[in-house]
Amino acid sequence: MRRPFGVHVLVKVVMMKELTLLLKIFVHLLSLLVSSCAQHTSNHAVIVSSSRYWFNYRHNANALTIYQFLKENGFRDENIILMLADEYAVNPRNVFKNRILTTPEGPSLYDASTEVDYRGEDVTVSNLVHALTGHHTAGLPVLNTDEKSNILIYLTGHGGDQFFKFQDVEEIMTQHLSAVFQQMHAAKRYHEILFVADTCQAFTLGDAFISPNITVIGSSLRKESSYAHHADENLGLSVIERYTYAFHEFLRNKDNTNWGKMTLRQAMVDPFPFEQQRAHIGISDKLAVRKADQVVMSDFWVNKHIPSKRHTKDVVAYPIDYEMPRFSLEAYQRATGIDYRASEKQQKAKDDHANAQPTHSLIEGADPSDGVFLLLTVLLFGMAILAGFLL
Amino acid sequence: MFGETTAQMSERSEQTSFLRSPSTSCATVLRCLCVFGLLLPSEWLPWIYSRAVQSTLIDDIFTLGHVLEALAIRQLVPPHSFASTYEGHTIHLPPLLLALFQPVSRLSESQQHTTVGLCLIVVDLLIAWTLERLGKFVVQQRKTEWEDKLQEQVPEAIQPKLSHIFEVTKESNAVVNSATIPLLMAQLYYWSPITLLTSNVFVCYQNIPVLFSLIGLINASQGSLIWGALSLVLASYINVHHALFVVPSVILIRERRKSVVVFLISFLSLASAMQALSLYLVGTSEFLLIAYASHIWTFQFQGIEPSLSTLWYFGMEMFDRFSMYFTVLMGGAPYLLVIPLWIRLYRYPEAMIALFWLLGTVFRPPATLYSLNVAFCLLLLSSKSLARLRVIPSLIAVSSFSIPVALYVVNTWLWLDTGSGEANFMFFQCLVYNAFVAIIFVQFVAACLRRDKALRLTEKLSYMGDVPEKSKQN
């Protein structure tokens, strides 16, 4: 039976539409593949320790461990956003003054070269969002990334089911992070993101992510906690988390330095079984074109430029017996010709003028040896005692 | 002494007053030795002089060091007036008290220590003597026939359980009875190593407002309106919390059928006059700031040193955003309880005295063992309430509070002196200590309420004619 002419045309139109749609999808996927395969041209990192108070020392140590590791692998401070919510090196309870240590004999994770971009009360949800999305907040650094930038985002602190705490005041939810990444993707601010969280129920932070090319690694799954690795008896508290410590020790092992071939899964998941961590390491690469066993460590953990050792002229070691140079005002004045005491002289002149002016107080104030004061005191108490006799 | 009956002991204590007691002379000699550094010198027992031990005993504000610091600040800060002393919000002594200690600065350091130490021996003597007089008035002289009469009719089922220890009626043969209580109160204070260390080793004059408060209460009990008001004004000028003792003073004055209005007007007038004197001393431009620094600052979490007080504990442990909440809670809590306690216990001013003092011990900084020592002395005023204490919680609290104190000292030393240890251990001991003090407070309040309830019930039954004679009760 012959179909009517209209149906024939309709079928053709529908088939054309399907074909067009398929073609569009194919092109999109192809472009994604191409873009993913296209090499990134820069590496950036955002490291956040969101915890305050002395007993959260280990979160600070986590962040600084990652920071120092990145610096050793050629990252420059311009490419790292380091957020530390509290200062532990100078905490009065820190017996190792000006140092952050995870082992008593180890090097300090905090030294003269550590550049903290957001500190103290600047570590907030909104500032993290601004830093990621590139919205400049007065004086605070942000990520200068483009569509060819690989970004490592490392969060450590206290977390829960789909949230991450900031300073016991606020939380950022997975949905919020997802919205931020969508914004970044729309603005072409990243090539690939490696999102690492070392908190309790860390893996749940990636539940709501939908933007492409994001790999999520969490140190614990839902309803699991991340634990500390060891405590220091001098400090009296735990100094680092298990996952970060194990990960760092794994990477420092000279047998594991071939980061150009070692994949994310091989370096960040497989070596850390449940028996060691007491939690399962979660990894999700469903959004990424390149999977975790295809992406090599150097794509995120080694700076795109020539990797350099820690002790370069950019990085100054902080010796224990380091003495801060003393600033000499006299030398400064000789060098600059500026009278640095000018403001002090002006202030003194003002004070002298004020002191010379008659004061406008109703009562000036007296000395305890003042005769009038003594007389008033004697009168007051004398009259009170006399009245006591009478009444 | 051994083998005496209770009656003989009572008779002997009636004849022996505190001042004439040989134990007082011994204690005075010991205190003098401490002042001159011959007993408990720092070379033999350096740990006593550690910051940890001192923080449990003394209030840093009422020490010679604070006075000398004030004088040094005055010399450094132009225009070197008396008001300059309060620059930098470091000094928190009231101006008149600071002026009182000015002559001490002209002495050498050892002379300062000795002079003030000897004066504080006299103050402690007076406090102990005043405690004895207060005890005599409350337990021996104050007319409470209505209670004695009712107590005889109290049914057996609601009789106090500890009446064999604390005297409830004159006929009972209790260990702690009206004859022994006054001397016991005085000796519990004067012989206490806590007061000895506080006044004569560390030369802390936090006992001065205590003396004024007790004198005020004594004068009020005797109907001396102006002197009572003057003493309480002096006490509350030094420590604002002592103004609470106006409440039991008013009750005692009413019992004497004297004018409460005159008393209150005298109190307010004298307080105003004291503030006017302070104003004359410091000048109008700085007066408000200095008044805040002297009287109000303790209500806020500023400049608090490590101690056993709840204010220190909450100040360290709370998050900043809760500071206003805890300021209102810690500052207002003791005063919120005044009116309910007054309404409920207006017939027992002696219990109110102890309760108001305990409120200050729990809520007001700094909490020292000295204030707890005074609290124990004042608790003895209410032996009829003590007889209704629940044994187990009271015994646990009283016998156990020394444990967190000892642990507090050790943990403070570990944290602050050796640089090791966990600050939270020290915070926890602070919390436990205050929990025990709070238990003592709550148990005593409950005992007072049980006492009142038993009397009210008996009174009600007697009106209804349902109370059988004592001999017919089971």
mmCIF file with all atom_site columns, N, CA and C in Angstrom, chain A residues 53 93 95 168 234 236 361-368 370 372-373 376-377 380-381 384-385 387-389 391, chain B residues 74 82 96 99 102 226-227 230 234 270 273-274 277 279-285 319 321 415 419 422-423 427:
data_model
loop_
_atom_site.group_PDB
_atom_site.id
_atom_site.type_symbol
_atom_site.label_atom_id
_atom_site.label_alt_id
_atom_site.label_comp_id
_atom_site.label_asym_id
_atom_site.label_entity_id
_atom_site.label_seq_id
_atom_site.pdbx_PDB_ins_code
_atom_site.Cartn_x
_atom_site.Cartn_y
_atom_site.Cartn_z
_atom_site.occupancy
_atom_site.B_iso_or_equiv
_atom_site.pdbx_formal_charge
_atom_site.auth_seq_id
_atom_site.auth_comp_id
_atom_site.auth_asym_id
_atom_site.auth_atom_id
_atom_site.pdbx_PDB_model_num
ATOM 1   N N  . TYR A 1 53  ? 41.348 26.591 65.166  1.00 0.00 ? 53  TYR A N  1
ATOM 2   C CA . TYR A 1 53  ? 41.607 26.103 66.532  1.00 0.00 ? 53  TYR A CA 1
ATOM 3   C C  . TYR A 1 53  ? 42.702 25.059 66.574  1.00 0.00 ? 53  TYR A C  1
ATOM 4   N N  . ARG A 1 93  ? 50.513 27.629 71.767  1.00 0.00 ? 93  ARG A N  1
ATOM 5   C CA . ARG A 1 93  ? 50.608 26.249 72.240  1.00 0.00 ? 93  ARG A CA 1
ATOM 6   C C  . ARG A 1 93  ? 51.617 25.432 71.443  1.00 0.00 ? 93  ARG A C  1
ATOM 7   N N  . VAL A 1 95  ? 54.949 24.161 70.632  1.00 0.00 ? 95  VAL A N  1
ATOM 8   C CA . VAL A 1 95  ? 56.263 24.134 71.262  1.00 0.00 ? 95  VAL A CA 1
ATOM 9   C C  . VAL A 1 95  ? 57.377 24.256 70.224  1.00 0.00 ? 95  VAL A C  1
ATOM 10  N N  . ASP A 1 168 ? 33.776 26.345 61.178  1.00 0.00 ? 168 ASP A N  1
ATOM 11  C CA . ASP A 1 168 ? 32.663 26.152 62.106  1.00 0.00 ? 168 ASP A CA 1
ATOM 12  C C  . ASP A 1 168 ? 31.593 27.219 61.970  1.00 0.00 ? 168 ASP A C  1
ATOM 13  N N  . ASN A 1 234 ? 54.949 15.841 71.853  1.00 0.00 ? 234 ASN A N  1
ATOM 14  C CA . ASN A 1 234 ? 55.325 17.179 72.308  1.00 0.00 ? 234 ASN A CA 1
ATOM 15  C C  . ASN A 1 234 ? 54.208 18.179 72.056  1.00 0.00 ? 234 ASN A C  1
ATOM 16  N N  . GLY A 1 236 ? 51.099 17.231 71.528  1.00 0.00 ? 236 GLY A N  1
ATOM 17  C CA . GLY A 1 236 ? 49.925 16.763 72.239  1.00 0.00 ? 236 GLY A CA 1
ATOM 18  C C  . GLY A 1 236 ? 48.698 16.631 71.368  1.00 0.00 ? 236 GLY A C  1
ATOM 19  N N  . SER A 1 361 ? 37.654 69.863 80.955  1.00 0.00 ? 361 SER A N  1
ATOM 20  C CA . SER A 1 361 ? 36.954 68.972 81.859  1.00 0.00 ? 361 SER A CA 1
ATOM 21  C C  . SER A 1 361 ? 36.385 69.762 83.017  1.00 0.00 ? 361 SER A C  1
ATOM 22  N N  . LEU A 1 362 ? 35.241 69.280 83.470  1.00 0.00 ? 362 LEU A N  1
ATOM 23  C CA . LEU A 1 362 ? 34.602 69.941 84.597  1.00 0.00 ? 362 LEU A CA 1
ATOM 24  C C  . LEU A 1 362 ? 35.440 69.759 85.854  1.00 0.00 ? 362 LEU A C  1
ATOM 25  N N  . ILE A 1 363 ? 35.914 68.536 86.043  1.00 0.00 ? 363 ILE A N  1
ATOM 26  C CA . ILE A 1 363 ? 36.795 68.246 87.180  1.00 0.00 ? 363 ILE A CA 1
ATOM 27  C C  . ILE A 1 363 ? 38.082 67.682 86.610  1.00 0.00 ? 363 ILE A C  1
ATOM 28  N N  . GLU A 1 364 ? 39.182 68.230 87.075  1.00 0.00 ? 364 GLU A N  1
ATOM 29  C CA . GLU A 1 364 ? 40.462 67.912 86.457  1.00 0.00 ? 364 GLU A CA 1
ATOM 30  C C  . GLU A 1 364 ? 41.002 66.564 86.882  1.00 0.00 ? 364 GLU A C  1
ATOM 31  N N  . GLY A 1 365 ? 40.733 66.151 88.057  1.00 0.00 ? 365 GLY A N  1
ATOM 32  C CA . GLY A 1 365 ? 41.409 64.984 88.601  1.00 0.00 ? 365 GLY A CA 1
ATOM 33  C C  . GLY A 1 365 ? 42.449 65.435 89.598  1.00 0.00 ? 365 GLY A C  1
ATOM 34  N N  . ALA A 1 366 ? 42.665 64.624 90.605  1.00 0.00 ? 366 ALA A N  1
ATOM 35  C CA . ALA A 1 366 ? 43.567 65.022 91.689  1.00 0.00 ? 366 ALA A CA 1
ATOM 36  C C  . ALA A 1 366 ? 44.497 63.882 92.005  1.00 0.00 ? 366 ALA A C  1
ATOM 37  N N  . ASP A 1 367 ? 45.394 64.165 92.896  1.00 0.00 ? 367 ASP A N  1
ATOM 38  C CA . ASP A 1 367 ? 46.317 63.155 93.387  1.00 0.00 ? 367 ASP A CA 1
ATOM 39  C C  . ASP A 1 367 ? 45.801 62.666 94.746  1.00 0.00 ? 367 ASP A C  1
ATOM 40  N N  . PRO A 1 368 ? 46.062 61.420 95.125  1.00 0.00 ? 368 PRO A N  1
ATOM 41  C CA . PRO A 1 368 ? 45.604 60.966 96.440  1.00 0.00 ? 368 PRO A CA 1
ATOM 42  C C  . PRO A 1 368 ? 46.154 61.770 97.606  1.00 0.00 ? 368 PRO A C  1
ATOM 43  N N  . ASP A 1 370 ? 46.343 64.900 97.589  1.00 0.00 ? 370 ASP A N  1
ATOM 44  C CA . ASP A 1 370 ? 45.733 66.236 97.525  1.00 0.00 ? 370 ASP A CA 1
ATOM 45  C C  . ASP A 1 370 ? 44.957 66.520 98.808  1.00 0.00 ? 370 ASP A C  1
ATOM 46  N N  . VAL A 1 372 ? 42.463 68.532 99.431  1.00 0.00 ? 372 VAL A N  1
ATOM 47  C CA . VAL A 1 372 ? 41.001 68.575 99.298  1.00 0.00 ? 372 VAL A CA 1
ATOM 48  C C  . VAL A 1 372 ? 40.438 67.165 99.255  1.00 0.00 ? 372 VAL A C  1
ATOM 49  N N  . PHE A 1 373 ? 41.104 66.314 98.534  1.00 0.00 ? 373 PHE A N  1
ATOM 50  C CA . PHE A 1 373 ? 40.640 64.926 98.439  1.00 0.00 ? 373 PHE A CA 1
ATOM 51  C C  . PHE A 1 373 ? 40.646 64.266 99.808  1.00 0.00 ? 373 PHE A C  1
ATOM 52  N N  . LEU A 1 376 ? 37.826 65.643 101.893 1.00 0.00 ? 376 LEU A N  1
ATOM 53  C CA . LEU A 1 376 ? 36.519 65.087 101.502 1.00 0.00 ? 376 LEU A CA 1
ATOM 54  C C  . LEU A 1 376 ? 36.361 63.660 101.999 1.00 0.00 ? 376 LEU A C  1
ATOM 55  N N  . THR A 1 377 ? 37.422 62.895 101.910 1.00 0.00 ? 377 THR A N  1
ATOM 56  C CA . THR A 1 377 ? 37.352 61.496 102.361 1.00 0.00 ? 377 THR A CA 1
ATOM 57  C C  . THR A 1 377 ? 37.082 61.429 103.853 1.00 0.00 ? 377 THR A C  1
ATOM 58  N N  . LEU A 1 380 ? 33.521 62.463 104.559 1.00 0.00 ? 380 LEU A N  1
ATOM 59  C CA . LEU A 1 380 ? 32.523 61.453 104.177 1.00 0.00 ? 380 LEU A CA 1
ATOM 60  C C  . LEU A 1 380 ? 32.441 60.364 105.224 1.00 0.00 ? 380 LEU A C  1
ATOM 61  N N  . PHE A 1 381 ? 33.598 59.782 105.553 1.00 0.00 ? 381 PHE A N  1
ATOM 62  C CA . PHE A 1 381 ? 33.574 58.659 106.475 1.00 0.00 ? 381 PHE A CA 1
ATOM 63  C C  . PHE A 1 381 ? 33.249 59.120 107.896 1.00 0.00 ? 381 PHE A C  1
ATOM 64  N N  . ALA A 1 384 ? 29.569 59.604 108.087 1.00 0.00 ? 384 ALA A N  1
ATOM 65  C CA . ALA A 1 384 ? 28.864 58.313 108.069 1.00 0.00 ? 384 ALA A CA 1
ATOM 66  C C  . ALA A 1 384 ? 28.950 57.639 109.431 1.00 0.00 ? 384 ALA A C  1
ATOM 67  N N  . ILE A 1 385 ? 30.140 57.686 110.034 1.00 0.00 ? 385 ILE A N  1
ATOM 68  C CA . ILE A 1 385 ? 30.299 57.041 111.340 1.00 0.00 ? 385 ILE A CA 1
ATOM 69  C C  . ILE A 1 385 ? 29.487 57.780 112.395 1.00 0.00 ? 385 ILE A C  1
ATOM 70  N N  . ALA A 1 387 ? 26.792 59.544 111.885 1.00 0.00 ? 387 ALA A N  1
ATOM 71  C CA . ALA A 1 387 ? 25.379 59.238 111.641 1.00 0.00 ? 387 ALA A CA 1
ATOM 72  C C  . ALA A 1 387 ? 25.042 57.852 112.162 1.00 0.00 ? 387 ALA A C  1
ATOM 73  N N  . GLY A 1 388 ? 26.009 56.942 112.090 1.00 0.00 ? 388 GLY A N  1
ATOM 74  C CA . GLY A 1 388 ? 25.764 55.608 112.612 1.00 0.00 ? 388 GLY A CA 1
ATOM 75  C C  . GLY A 1 388 ? 25.532 55.606 114.105 1.00 0.00 ? 388 GLY A C  1
ATOM 76  N N  . PHE A 1 389 ? 26.251 56.503 114.793 1.00 0.00 ? 389 PHE A N  1
ATOM 77  C CA . PHE A 1 389 ? 26.031 56.610 116.241 1.00 0.00 ? 389 PHE A CA 1
ATOM 78  C C  . PHE A 1 389 ? 24.640 57.168 116.539 1.00 0.00 ? 389 PHE A C  1
ATOM 79  N N  . LEU A 1 391 ? 21.906 57.172 114.507 1.00 0.00 ? 391 LEU A N  1
ATOM 80  C CA . LEU A 1 391 ? 20.756 56.367 114.047 1.00 0.00 ? 391 LEU A CA 1
ATOM 81  C C  . LEU A 1 391 ? 20.905 54.937 114.551 1.00 0.00 ? 391 LEU A C  1
ATOM 82  N N  . ARG B 2 74  ? 51.625 54.809 85.788  1.00 0.00 ? 74  ARG B N  1
ATOM 83  C CA . ARG B 2 74  ? 51.419 56.239 86.020  1.00 0.00 ? 74  ARG B CA 1
ATOM 84  C C  . ARG B 2 74  ? 52.705 57.016 85.738  1.00 0.00 ? 74  ARG B C  1
ATOM 85  N N  . PHE B 2 82  ? 46.758 60.813 88.106  1.00 0.00 ? 82  PHE B N  1
ATOM 86  C CA . PHE B 2 82  ? 46.224 59.574 88.674  1.00 0.00 ? 82  PHE B CA 1
ATOM 87  C C  . PHE B 2 82  ? 45.441 58.803 87.614  1.00 0.00 ? 82  PHE B C  1
ATOM 88  N N  . LEU B 2 96  ? 39.785 54.490 94.508  1.00 0.00 ? 96  LEU B N  1
ATOM 89  C CA . LEU B 2 96  ? 40.016 54.770 95.929  1.00 0.00 ? 96  LEU B CA 1
ATOM 90  C C  . LEU B 2 96  ? 40.875 53.679 96.562  1.00 0.00 ? 96  LEU B C  1
ATOM 91  N N  . ALA B 2 99  ? 44.308 54.365 95.565  1.00 0.00 ? 99  ALA B N  1
ATOM 92  C CA . ALA B 2 99  ? 44.835 55.499 96.332  1.00 0.00 ? 99  ALA B CA 1
ATOM 93  C C  . ALA B 2 99  ? 45.236 55.061 97.737  1.00 0.00 ? 99  ALA B C  1
ATOM 94  N N  . GLN B 2 102 ? 48.739 53.675 97.763  1.00 0.00 ? 102 GLN B N  1
ATOM 95  C CA . GLN B 2 102 ? 49.823 54.532 97.275  1.00 0.00 ? 102 GLN B CA 1
ATOM 96  C C  . GLN B 2 102 ? 50.968 54.690 98.275  1.00 0.00 ? 102 GLN B C  1
ATOM 97  N N  . ILE B 2 226 ? 23.312 52.826 109.314 1.00 0.00 ? 226 ILE B N  1
ATOM 98  C CA . ILE B 2 226 ? 24.312 53.587 108.557 1.00 0.00 ? 226 ILE B CA 1
ATOM 99  C C  . ILE B 2 226 ? 25.608 52.804 108.455 1.00 0.00 ? 226 ILE B C  1
ATOM 100 N N  . TRP B 2 227 ? 26.043 52.216 109.567 1.00 0.00 ? 227 TRP B N  1
ATOM 101 C CA . TRP B 2 227 ? 27.295 51.468 109.517 1.00 0.00 ? 227 TRP B CA 1
ATOM 102 C C  . TRP B 2 227 ? 27.164 50.241 108.635 1.00 0.00 ? 227 TRP B C  1
ATOM 103 N N  . LEU B 2 230 ? 27.324 51.546 105.164 1.00 0.00 ? 230 LEU B N  1
ATOM 104 C CA . LEU B 2 230 ? 28.686 51.974 104.833 1.00 0.00 ? 230 LEU B CA 1
ATOM 105 C C  . LEU B 2 230 ? 29.570 50.769 104.528 1.00 0.00 ? 230 LEU B C  1
ATOM 106 N N  . LEU B 2 234 ? 31.344 49.868 100.972 1.00 0.00 ? 234 LEU B N  1
ATOM 107 C CA . LEU B 2 234 ? 32.784 49.658 100.787 1.00 0.00 ? 234 LEU B CA 1
ATOM 108 C C  . LEU B 2 234 ? 33.057 48.314 100.111 1.00 0.00 ? 234 LEU B C  1
ATOM 109 N N  . LEU B 2 270 ? 25.658 56.664 100.098 1.00 0.00 ? 270 LEU B N  1
ATOM 110 C CA . LEU B 2 270 ? 27.087 56.427 100.342 1.00 0.00 ? 270 LEU B CA 1
ATOM 111 C C  . LEU B 2 270 ? 27.772 55.884 99.090  1.00 0.00 ? 270 LEU B C  1
ATOM 112 N N  . ALA B 2 273 ? 28.378 58.771 96.992  1.00 0.00 ? 273 ALA B N  1
ATOM 113 C CA . ALA B 2 273 ? 29.462 59.585 97.526  1.00 0.00 ? 273 ALA B CA 1
ATOM 114 C C  . ALA B 2 273 ? 30.817 58.967 97.207  1.00 0.00 ? 273 ALA B C  1
ATOM 115 N N  . MET B 2 274 ? 30.897 57.640 97.265  1.00 0.00 ? 274 MET B N  1
ATOM 116 C CA . MET B 2 274 ? 32.148 56.974 96.919  1.00 0.00 ? 274 MET B CA 1
ATOM 117 C C  . MET B 2 274 ? 32.490 57.214 95.454  1.00 0.00 ? 274 MET B C  1
ATOM 118 N N  . LEU B 2 277 ? 33.727 60.703 95.042  1.00 0.00 ? 277 LEU B N  1
ATOM 119 C CA . LEU B 2 277 ? 35.136 60.804 95.448  1.00 0.00 ? 277 LEU B CA 1
ATOM 120 C C  . LEU B 2 277 ? 36.049 60.278 94.344  1.00 0.00 ? 277 LEU B C  1
ATOM 121 N N  . LEU B 2 279 ? 35.331 60.211 91.226  1.00 0.00 ? 279 LEU B N  1
ATOM 122 C CA . LEU B 2 279 ? 35.258 61.204 90.143  1.00 0.00 ? 279 LEU B CA 1
ATOM 123 C C  . LEU B 2 279 ? 36.205 62.360 90.418  1.00 0.00 ? 279 LEU B C  1
ATOM 124 N N  . TYR B 2 280 ? 36.236 62.798 91.666  1.00 0.00 ? 280 TYR B N  1
ATOM 125 C CA . TYR B 2 280 ? 37.142 63.897 92.008  1.00 0.00 ? 280 TYR B CA 1
ATOM 126 C C  . TYR B 2 280 ? 38.591 63.485 91.791  1.00 0.00 ? 280 TYR B C  1
ATOM 127 N N  . LEU B 2 281 ? 38.858 62.227 92.050  1.00 0.00 ? 281 LEU B N  1
ATOM 128 C CA . LEU B 2 281 ? 40.237 61.746 91.953  1.00 0.00 ? 281 LEU B CA 1
ATOM 129 C C  . LEU B 2 281 ? 40.687 61.599 90.502  1.00 0.00 ? 281 LEU B C  1
ATOM 130 N N  . VAL B 2 282 ? 39.820 61.111 89.644  1.00 0.00 ? 282 VAL B N  1
ATOM 131 C CA . VAL B 2 282 ? 40.262 60.791 88.275  1.00 0.00 ? 282 VAL B CA 1
ATOM 132 C C  . VAL B 2 282 ? 39.849 61.844 87.261  1.00 0.00 ? 282 VAL B C  1
ATOM 133 N N  . GLY B 2 283 ? 38.900 62.716 87.632  1.00 0.00 ? 283 GLY B N  1
ATOM 134 C CA . GLY B 2 283 ? 38.470 63.730 86.679  1.00 0.00 ? 283 GLY B CA 1
ATOM 135 C C  . GLY B 2 283 ? 37.303 63.244 85.832  1.00 0.00 ? 283 GLY B C  1
ATOM 136 N N  . THR B 2 284 ? 36.577 64.210 85.280  1.00 0.00 ? 284 THR B N  1
ATOM 137 C CA . THR B 2 284 ? 35.363 63.856 84.553  1.00 0.00 ? 284 THR B CA 1
ATOM 138 C C  . THR B 2 284 ? 35.656 63.188 83.215  1.00 0.00 ? 284 THR B C  1
ATOM 139 N N  . SER B 2 285 ? 36.768 63.573 82.573  1.00 0.00 ? 285 SER B N  1
ATOM 140 C CA . SER B 2 285 ? 36.991 63.068 81.213  1.00 0.00 ? 285 SER B CA 1
ATOM 141 C C  . SER B 2 285 ? 37.236 61.563 81.199  1.00 0.00 ? 285 SER B C  1
ATOM 142 N N  . PHE B 2 319 ? 33.075 29.773 70.990  1.00 0.00 ? 319 PHE B N  1
ATOM 143 C CA . PHE B 2 319 ? 33.380 30.420 69.723  1.00 0.00 ? 319 PHE B CA 1
ATOM 144 C C  . PHE B 2 319 ? 33.072 31.910 69.839  1.00 0.00 ? 319 PHE B C  1
ATOM 145 N N  . ARG B 2 321 ? 31.522 34.003 68.105  1.00 0.00 ? 321 ARG B N  1
ATOM 146 C CA . ARG B 2 321 ? 30.182 34.528 67.824  1.00 0.00 ? 321 ARG B CA 1
ATOM 147 C C  . ARG B 2 321 ? 29.225 34.315 68.978  1.00 0.00 ? 321 ARG B C  1
ATOM 148 N N  . TRP B 2 415 ? 50.982 22.527 80.785  1.00 0.00 ? 415 TRP B N  1
ATOM 149 C CA . TRP B 2 415 ? 50.627 23.291 79.583  1.00 0.00 ? 415 TRP B CA 1
ATOM 150 C C  . TRP B 2 415 ? 51.433 24.575 79.475  1.00 0.00 ? 415 TRP B C  1
ATOM 151 N N  . GLY B 2 419 ? 55.450 23.521 78.559  1.00 0.00 ? 419 GLY B N  1
ATOM 152 C CA . GLY B 2 419 ? 55.163 23.614 77.135  1.00 0.00 ? 419 GLY B CA 1
ATOM 153 C C  . GLY B 2 419 ? 54.657 22.323 76.518  1.00 0.00 ? 419 GLY B C  1
ATOM 154 N N  . GLU B 2 422 ? 48.193 19.061 77.130  1.00 0.00 ? 422 GLU B N  1
ATOM 155 C CA . GLU B 2 422 ? 47.055 19.496 76.346  1.00 0.00 ? 422 GLU B CA 1
ATOM 156 C C  . GLU B 2 422 ? 46.255 20.485 77.160  1.00 0.00 ? 422 GLU B C  1
ATOM 157 N N  . ALA B 2 423 ? 46.004 21.617 76.567  1.00 0.00 ? 423 ALA B N  1
ATOM 158 C CA . ALA B 2 423 ? 45.242 22.632 77.308  1.00 0.00 ? 423 ALA B CA 1
ATOM 159 C C  . ALA B 2 423 ? 43.855 22.143 77.660  1.00 0.00 ? 423 ALA B C  1
ATOM 160 N N  . PHE B 2 427 ? 41.307 22.622 80.943  1.00 0.00 ? 427 PHE B N  1
ATOM 161 C CA . PHE B 2 427 ? 39.947 23.158 80.831  1.00 0.00 ? 427 PHE B CA 1
ATOM 162 C C  . PHE B 2 427 ? 38.945 22.186 81.456  1.00 0.00 ? 427 PHE B C  1
#
